[in-house]
Short mmCIF file of C-alpha atoms in Angstrom, two decimals:
data_model
loop_
_atom_site.label_atom_id
_atom_site.label_comp_id
_atom_site.label_asym_id
_atom_site.label_seq_id
_atom_site.Cartn_x
_atom_site.Cartn_y
_atom_site.Cartn_z
CA MET A 26 59.82 92.52 94.82
CA SER A 27 62.17 92.81 97.76
CA ASP A 28 61.90 95.47 100.43
CA ARG A 29 64.35 98.24 99.63
CA SER A 30 63.41 100.77 102.27
CA CYS A 31 65.89 102.82 104.26
CA SER A 32 66.94 101.02 107.43
CA THR A 33 67.28 104.41 109.15
CA CYS A 34 64.08 106.26 108.28
CA SER A 35 62.02 103.56 106.45
CA SER A 36 61.53 105.75 103.37
CA TYR A 37 61.95 104.41 99.86
CA ASP A 38 64.40 106.48 97.87
CA ASP A 39 64.03 105.98 94.12
CA GLY A 40 65.79 109.16 93.02
CA GLU A 41 68.55 107.18 91.36
CA CYS A 42 66.55 104.04 90.62
CA MET A 43 66.75 102.54 87.14
CA ASN A 44 63.82 100.09 87.18
CA GLY A 45 64.78 99.03 90.68
CA ILE A 46 68.47 98.29 90.03
CA GLY A 47 69.75 101.72 91.00
CA ASN A 48 69.30 100.84 94.65
CA VAL A 49 72.33 98.60 94.89
CA THR A 50 71.91 97.40 98.46
CA PRO A 51 68.56 95.94 99.57
CA ASN A 52 67.65 97.23 103.03
CA GLY A 53 70.41 99.80 102.79
CA VAL A 54 69.86 103.47 103.45
CA CYS A 55 68.37 106.27 101.38
CA ASN A 56 70.64 108.94 99.90
CA GLN A 57 69.91 111.27 102.81
CA HIS A 58 71.28 108.75 105.34
CA LYS A 59 74.23 107.32 103.35
CA THR A 60 77.73 107.78 104.65
CA ARG A 61 80.44 108.72 102.16
CA GLU A 62 81.77 105.15 102.39
CA GLU A 63 78.35 103.65 101.58
CA GLU A 64 77.92 106.10 98.71
CA ARG A 65 81.36 105.16 97.32
CA LYS A 66 80.63 101.42 97.58
CA ASP A 67 77.24 101.81 95.89
CA GLY A 68 78.88 103.80 93.08
CA GLU A 69 81.55 101.14 92.60
CA ALA A 70 78.91 98.39 92.55
CA LEU A 71 76.88 100.29 89.95
CA VAL A 72 79.97 100.75 87.76
CA ARG A 73 80.74 97.01 87.99
CA PHE A 74 77.14 96.16 87.10
CA ARG A 75 77.08 98.53 84.12
CA GLU A 76 80.37 97.13 82.82
CA SER A 77 79.14 93.54 83.28
CA ILE A 78 76.25 94.19 80.88
CA GLY A 79 78.38 96.07 78.37
CA LEU A 80 77.47 99.66 79.24
CA PRO A 81 79.95 102.49 79.86
CA PRO A 82 80.79 103.06 83.55
CA GLN A 83 78.69 106.24 83.75
CA MET A 84 75.59 107.48 81.99
CA ARG A 85 76.24 110.30 79.60
CA TYR A 86 73.65 112.94 78.96
CA ARG A 87 73.17 114.60 75.62
CA ASP A 88 73.42 118.37 75.44
#
């Protein structure tokens, strides 16, 4: 398993992790240290990944 700790604070943020693939950028930054640009790019990458495996762009939660 690759190191996916925050390059700023060295913490491992798995709050949005889906079996390890939610953290789009290895050696990126945790959610607390992301810039808006990094957050946008991670979101776009996750949408592309979900579409590439046939899932809708965003998860939908049941009421």
